[in-house]
mmCIF file of C-alpha atoms in Angstrom:
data_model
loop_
_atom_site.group_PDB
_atom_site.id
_atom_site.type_symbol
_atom_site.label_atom_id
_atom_site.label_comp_id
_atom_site.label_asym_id
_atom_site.label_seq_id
_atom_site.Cartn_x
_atom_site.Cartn_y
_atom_site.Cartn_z
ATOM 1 C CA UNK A 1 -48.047 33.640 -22.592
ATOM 2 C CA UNK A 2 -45.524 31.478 -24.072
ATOM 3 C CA UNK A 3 -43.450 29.024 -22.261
ATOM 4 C CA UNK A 4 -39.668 29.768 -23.425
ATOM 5 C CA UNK A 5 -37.505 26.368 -22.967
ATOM 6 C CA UNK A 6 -33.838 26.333 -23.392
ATOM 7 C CA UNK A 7 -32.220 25.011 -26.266
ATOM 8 C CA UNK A 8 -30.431 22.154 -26.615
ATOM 9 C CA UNK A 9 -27.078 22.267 -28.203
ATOM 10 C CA UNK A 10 -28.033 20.907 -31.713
ATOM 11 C CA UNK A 11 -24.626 18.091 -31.560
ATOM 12 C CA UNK A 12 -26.676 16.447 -28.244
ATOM 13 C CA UNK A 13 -29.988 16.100 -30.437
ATOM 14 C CA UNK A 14 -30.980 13.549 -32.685
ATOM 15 C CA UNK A 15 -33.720 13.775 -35.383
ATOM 16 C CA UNK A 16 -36.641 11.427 -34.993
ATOM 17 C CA UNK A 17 -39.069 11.182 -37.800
ATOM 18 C CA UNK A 18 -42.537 10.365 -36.010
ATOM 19 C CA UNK A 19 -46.444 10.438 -37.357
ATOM 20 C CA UNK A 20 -48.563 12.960 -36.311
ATOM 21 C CA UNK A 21 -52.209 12.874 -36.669
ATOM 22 C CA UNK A 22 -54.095 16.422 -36.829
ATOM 23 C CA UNK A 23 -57.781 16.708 -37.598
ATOM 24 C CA UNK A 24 -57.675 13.209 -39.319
ATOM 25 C CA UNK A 25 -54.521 14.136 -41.918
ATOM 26 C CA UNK A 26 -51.779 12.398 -41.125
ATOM 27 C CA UNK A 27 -48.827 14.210 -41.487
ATOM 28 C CA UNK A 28 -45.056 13.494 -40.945
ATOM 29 C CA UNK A 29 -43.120 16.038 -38.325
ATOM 30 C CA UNK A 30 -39.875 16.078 -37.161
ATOM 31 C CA UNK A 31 -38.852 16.070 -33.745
ATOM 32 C CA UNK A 32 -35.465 16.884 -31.503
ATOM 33 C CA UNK A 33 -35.019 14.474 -28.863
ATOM 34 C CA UNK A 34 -32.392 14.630 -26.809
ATOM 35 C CA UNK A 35 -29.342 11.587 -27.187
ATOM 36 C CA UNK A 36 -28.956 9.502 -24.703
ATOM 37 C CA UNK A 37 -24.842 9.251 -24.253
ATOM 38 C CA UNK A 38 -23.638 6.669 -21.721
ATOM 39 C CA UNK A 39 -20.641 7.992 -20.096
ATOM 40 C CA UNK A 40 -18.289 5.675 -20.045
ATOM 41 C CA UNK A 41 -17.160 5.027 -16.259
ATOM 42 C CA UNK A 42 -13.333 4.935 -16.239
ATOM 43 C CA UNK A 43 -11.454 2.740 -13.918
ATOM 44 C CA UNK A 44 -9.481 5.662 -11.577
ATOM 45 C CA UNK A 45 -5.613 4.608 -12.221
ATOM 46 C CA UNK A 46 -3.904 2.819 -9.080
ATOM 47 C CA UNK A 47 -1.206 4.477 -7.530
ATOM 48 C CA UNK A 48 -0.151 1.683 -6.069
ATOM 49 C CA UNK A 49 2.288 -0.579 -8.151
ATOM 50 C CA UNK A 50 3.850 -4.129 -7.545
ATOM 51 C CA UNK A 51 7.597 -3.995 -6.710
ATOM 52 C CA UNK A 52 9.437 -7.163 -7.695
ATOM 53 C CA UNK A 53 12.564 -8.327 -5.181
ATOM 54 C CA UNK A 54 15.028 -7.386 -7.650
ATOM 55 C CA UNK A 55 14.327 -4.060 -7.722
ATOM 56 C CA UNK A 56 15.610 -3.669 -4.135
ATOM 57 C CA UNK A 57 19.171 -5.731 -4.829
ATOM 58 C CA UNK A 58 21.514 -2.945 -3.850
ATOM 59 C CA UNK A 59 19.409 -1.330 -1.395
ATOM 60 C CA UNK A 60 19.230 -1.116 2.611
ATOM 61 C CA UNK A 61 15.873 -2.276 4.211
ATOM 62 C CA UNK A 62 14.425 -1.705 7.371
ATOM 63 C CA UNK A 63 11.777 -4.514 8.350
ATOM 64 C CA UNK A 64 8.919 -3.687 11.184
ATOM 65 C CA UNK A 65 9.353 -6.700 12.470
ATOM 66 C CA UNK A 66 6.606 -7.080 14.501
ATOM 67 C CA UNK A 67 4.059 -5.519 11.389
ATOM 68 C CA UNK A 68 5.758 -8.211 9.484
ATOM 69 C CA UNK A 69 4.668 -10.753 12.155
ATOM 70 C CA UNK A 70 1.552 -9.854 12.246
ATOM 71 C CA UNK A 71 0.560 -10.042 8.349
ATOM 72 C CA UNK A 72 1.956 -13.512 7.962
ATOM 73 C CA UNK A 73 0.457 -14.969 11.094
ATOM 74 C CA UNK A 74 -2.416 -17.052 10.802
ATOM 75 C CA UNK A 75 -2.599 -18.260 13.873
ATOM 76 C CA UNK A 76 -4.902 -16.115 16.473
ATOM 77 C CA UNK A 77 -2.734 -16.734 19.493
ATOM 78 C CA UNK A 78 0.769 -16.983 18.471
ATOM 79 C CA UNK A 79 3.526 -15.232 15.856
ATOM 80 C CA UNK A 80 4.559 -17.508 13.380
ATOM 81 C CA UNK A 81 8.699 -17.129 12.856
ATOM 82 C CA UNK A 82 8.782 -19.086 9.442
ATOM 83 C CA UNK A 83 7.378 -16.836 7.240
ATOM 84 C CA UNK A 84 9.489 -13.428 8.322
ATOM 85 C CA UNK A 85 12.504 -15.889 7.838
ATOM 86 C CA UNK A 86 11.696 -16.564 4.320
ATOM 87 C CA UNK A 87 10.665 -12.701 3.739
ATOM 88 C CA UNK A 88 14.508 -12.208 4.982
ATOM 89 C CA UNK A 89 15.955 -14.566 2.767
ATOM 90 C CA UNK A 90 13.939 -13.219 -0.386
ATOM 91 C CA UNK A 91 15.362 -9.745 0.451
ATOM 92 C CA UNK A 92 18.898 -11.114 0.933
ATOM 93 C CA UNK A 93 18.429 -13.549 -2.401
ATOM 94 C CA UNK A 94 17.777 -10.537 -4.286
ATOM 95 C CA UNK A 95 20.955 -9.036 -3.534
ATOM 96 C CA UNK A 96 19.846 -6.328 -0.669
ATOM 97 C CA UNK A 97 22.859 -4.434 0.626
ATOM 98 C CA UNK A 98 21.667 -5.113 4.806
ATOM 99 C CA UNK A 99 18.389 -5.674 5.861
ATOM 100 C CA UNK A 100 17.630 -4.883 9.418
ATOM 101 C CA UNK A 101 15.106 -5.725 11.965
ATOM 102 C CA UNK A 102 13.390 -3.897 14.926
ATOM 103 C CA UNK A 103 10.561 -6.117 17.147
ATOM 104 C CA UNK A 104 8.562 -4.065 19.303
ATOM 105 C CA UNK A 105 9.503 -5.152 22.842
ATOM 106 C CA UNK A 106 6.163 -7.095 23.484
ATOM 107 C CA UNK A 107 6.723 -9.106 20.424
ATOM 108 C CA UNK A 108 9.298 -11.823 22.126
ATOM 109 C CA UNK A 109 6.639 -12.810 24.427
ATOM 110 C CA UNK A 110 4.108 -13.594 21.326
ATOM 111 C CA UNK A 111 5.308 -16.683 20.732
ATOM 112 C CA UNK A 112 5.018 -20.366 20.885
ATOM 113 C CA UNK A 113 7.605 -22.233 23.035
ATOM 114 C CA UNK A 114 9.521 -23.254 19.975
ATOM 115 C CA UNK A 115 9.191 -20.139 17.978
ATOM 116 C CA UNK A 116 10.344 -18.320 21.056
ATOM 117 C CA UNK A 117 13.268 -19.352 21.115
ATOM 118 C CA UNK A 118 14.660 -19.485 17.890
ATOM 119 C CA UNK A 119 13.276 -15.992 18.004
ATOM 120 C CA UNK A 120 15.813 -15.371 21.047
ATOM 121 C CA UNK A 121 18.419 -17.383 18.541
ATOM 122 C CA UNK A 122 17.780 -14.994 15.553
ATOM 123 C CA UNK A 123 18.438 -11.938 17.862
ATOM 124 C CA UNK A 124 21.394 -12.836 19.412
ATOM 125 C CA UNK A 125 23.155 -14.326 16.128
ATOM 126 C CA UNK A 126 22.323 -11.105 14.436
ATOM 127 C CA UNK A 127 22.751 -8.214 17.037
ATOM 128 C CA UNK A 128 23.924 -5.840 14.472
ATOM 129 C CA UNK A 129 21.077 -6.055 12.309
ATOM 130 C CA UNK A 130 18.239 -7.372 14.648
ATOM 131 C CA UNK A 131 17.210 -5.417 17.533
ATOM 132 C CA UNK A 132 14.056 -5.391 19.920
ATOM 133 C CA UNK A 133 12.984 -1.555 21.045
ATOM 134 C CA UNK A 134 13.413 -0.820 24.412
ATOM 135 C CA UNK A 135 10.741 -1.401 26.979
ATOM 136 C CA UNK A 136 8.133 1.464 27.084
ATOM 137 C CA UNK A 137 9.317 2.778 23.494
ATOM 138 C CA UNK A 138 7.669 2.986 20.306
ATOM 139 C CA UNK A 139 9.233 0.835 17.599
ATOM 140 C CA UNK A 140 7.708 3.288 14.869
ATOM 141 C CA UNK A 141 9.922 5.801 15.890
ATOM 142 C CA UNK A 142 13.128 4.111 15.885
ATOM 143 C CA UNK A 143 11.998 2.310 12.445
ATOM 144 C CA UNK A 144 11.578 5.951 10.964
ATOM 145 C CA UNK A 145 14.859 6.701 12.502
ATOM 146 C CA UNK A 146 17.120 4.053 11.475
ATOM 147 C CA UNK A 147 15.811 4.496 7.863
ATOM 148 C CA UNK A 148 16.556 8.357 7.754
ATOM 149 C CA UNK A 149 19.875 8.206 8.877
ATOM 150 C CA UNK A 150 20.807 4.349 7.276
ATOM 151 C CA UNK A 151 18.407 6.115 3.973
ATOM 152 C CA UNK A 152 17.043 2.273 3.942
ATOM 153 C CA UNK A 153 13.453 1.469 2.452
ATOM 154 C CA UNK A 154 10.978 0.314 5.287
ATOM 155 C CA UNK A 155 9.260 -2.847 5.081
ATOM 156 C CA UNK A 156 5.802 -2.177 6.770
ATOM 157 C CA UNK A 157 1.946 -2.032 6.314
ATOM 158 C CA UNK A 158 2.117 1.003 8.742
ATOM 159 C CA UNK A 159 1.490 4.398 7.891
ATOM 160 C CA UNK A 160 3.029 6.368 10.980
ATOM 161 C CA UNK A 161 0.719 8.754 10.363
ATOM 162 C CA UNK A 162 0.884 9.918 13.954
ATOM 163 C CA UNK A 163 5.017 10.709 13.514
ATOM 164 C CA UNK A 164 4.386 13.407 10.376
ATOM 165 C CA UNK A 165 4.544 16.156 12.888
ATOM 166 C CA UNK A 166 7.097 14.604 16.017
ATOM 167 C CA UNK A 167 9.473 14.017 13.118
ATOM 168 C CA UNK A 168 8.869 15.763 10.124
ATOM 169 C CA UNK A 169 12.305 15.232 8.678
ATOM 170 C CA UNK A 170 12.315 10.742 8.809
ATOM 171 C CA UNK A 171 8.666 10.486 8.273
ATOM 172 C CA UNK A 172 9.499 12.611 4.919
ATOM 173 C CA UNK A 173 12.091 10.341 3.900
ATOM 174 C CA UNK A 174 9.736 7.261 4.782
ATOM 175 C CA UNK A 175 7.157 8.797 2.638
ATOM 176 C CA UNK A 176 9.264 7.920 -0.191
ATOM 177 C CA UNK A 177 11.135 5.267 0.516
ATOM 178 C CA UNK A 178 8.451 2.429 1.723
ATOM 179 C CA UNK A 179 6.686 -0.460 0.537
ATOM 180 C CA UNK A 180 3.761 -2.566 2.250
ATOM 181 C CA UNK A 181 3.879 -6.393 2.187
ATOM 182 C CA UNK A 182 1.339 -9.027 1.860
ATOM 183 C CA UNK A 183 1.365 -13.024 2.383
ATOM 184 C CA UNK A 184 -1.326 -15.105 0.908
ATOM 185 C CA UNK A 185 -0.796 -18.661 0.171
ATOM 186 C CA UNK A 186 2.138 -18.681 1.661
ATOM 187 C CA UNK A 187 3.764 -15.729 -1.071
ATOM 188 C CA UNK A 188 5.231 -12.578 -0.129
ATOM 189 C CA UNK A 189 4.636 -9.793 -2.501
ATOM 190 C CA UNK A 190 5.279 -6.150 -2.419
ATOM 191 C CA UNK A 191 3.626 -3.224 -3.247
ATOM 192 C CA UNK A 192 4.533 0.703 -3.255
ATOM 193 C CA UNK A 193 2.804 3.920 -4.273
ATOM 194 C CA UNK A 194 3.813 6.014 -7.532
ATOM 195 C CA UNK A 195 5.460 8.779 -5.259
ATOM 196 C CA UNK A 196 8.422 6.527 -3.986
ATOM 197 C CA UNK A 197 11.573 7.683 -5.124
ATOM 198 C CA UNK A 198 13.109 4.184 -5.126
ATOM 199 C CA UNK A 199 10.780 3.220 -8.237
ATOM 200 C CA UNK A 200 12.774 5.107 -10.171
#
């Protein structure tokens, strides 16, 4: 019995010319072989894009302070202050309408003696703006607050993925209206996703 094999769509085929020796004649046949196509491995398109400072002039912003902290920090046992002031003034430089600040209550305490209290300095001189969450209370939540009802764009590597469901309606409007930060070499830079309305 005959083996059938299935064909092979002619367009994937190449013809190989090849010599074939039968009972001492050589002879020329033709063969199919199959092409070997490479498929070219695409590079999946980022959704995340850069966001340049002047793209928020106009705009309210709502910093996590203490996420801030925390990403421009290099040292182990202490908050550096330095580097969120000069992430304020880059916001403010680029013409931001406000930009406020909530610290998680712990974060006053994560300090060295000097940084402490010009910490305590910043706070008071900016009560309007700057504010630490009460004892016992989640920062995120306030954040997520103060930006839905303010409609500011939060400053935070955070994802408050834990809120989607305690408040549905803020962690929508954070969703799309949030960039994450970064500080190498002593630069800020800013990045956002696709979906954020802001980009716009």
């Amino acid at each position: 019995s005959s083996v059938v094999r299935p064909k092979v769509r002619p367009e994937l085929l190449k013809e190989v010319e090849i010599e074939k020796i039968d009972g001492g004649h050589a002879s020329v046949a033709t063969l199919m072989q199959k092409k070997t196509t490479r498929k070219s491995k695409k590079k999946k398109k980022s959704r995340t894009i850069p966001v340049p400072f002047e793209k928020l002039s106009g705009k309210k912003i709502v910093i996590d302070g203490a996420n801030a902290l925390h990403e421009s920090s290099s040292d182990v046992k202490y908050l550096e202050l330095s580097p969120l002031l000069n992430l304020i003034s880059l916001f403010e430089g680029a013409g931001a309408e406000s930009v406020s600040i909530v610290f998680d209550a712990s974060t006053q305490h994560k300090f060295g003696e000097e940084d402490q209290l010009k910490f305590h300095e910043l706070i008071a001189a900016n009560k309007e703006n700057y504010t630490l969450a009460p004892k016992a209370t989640e920062a995120d939540s306030i954040i997520l607050n103060i930006a839905q009802q303010t409609q500011s764009i939060v400053i935070t590597n955070d994802f408050y993925g834990d809120y989607k469901k305690l408040i549905p309606d803020a962690y929508d409007w954070f969703k799309n209206h949030h960039i994450t930060v970064s500080y190498v070499l002593g630069i800020w830079t800013m990045n956002t996703t696709i979906d954020n309305q802001f980009m716009e």
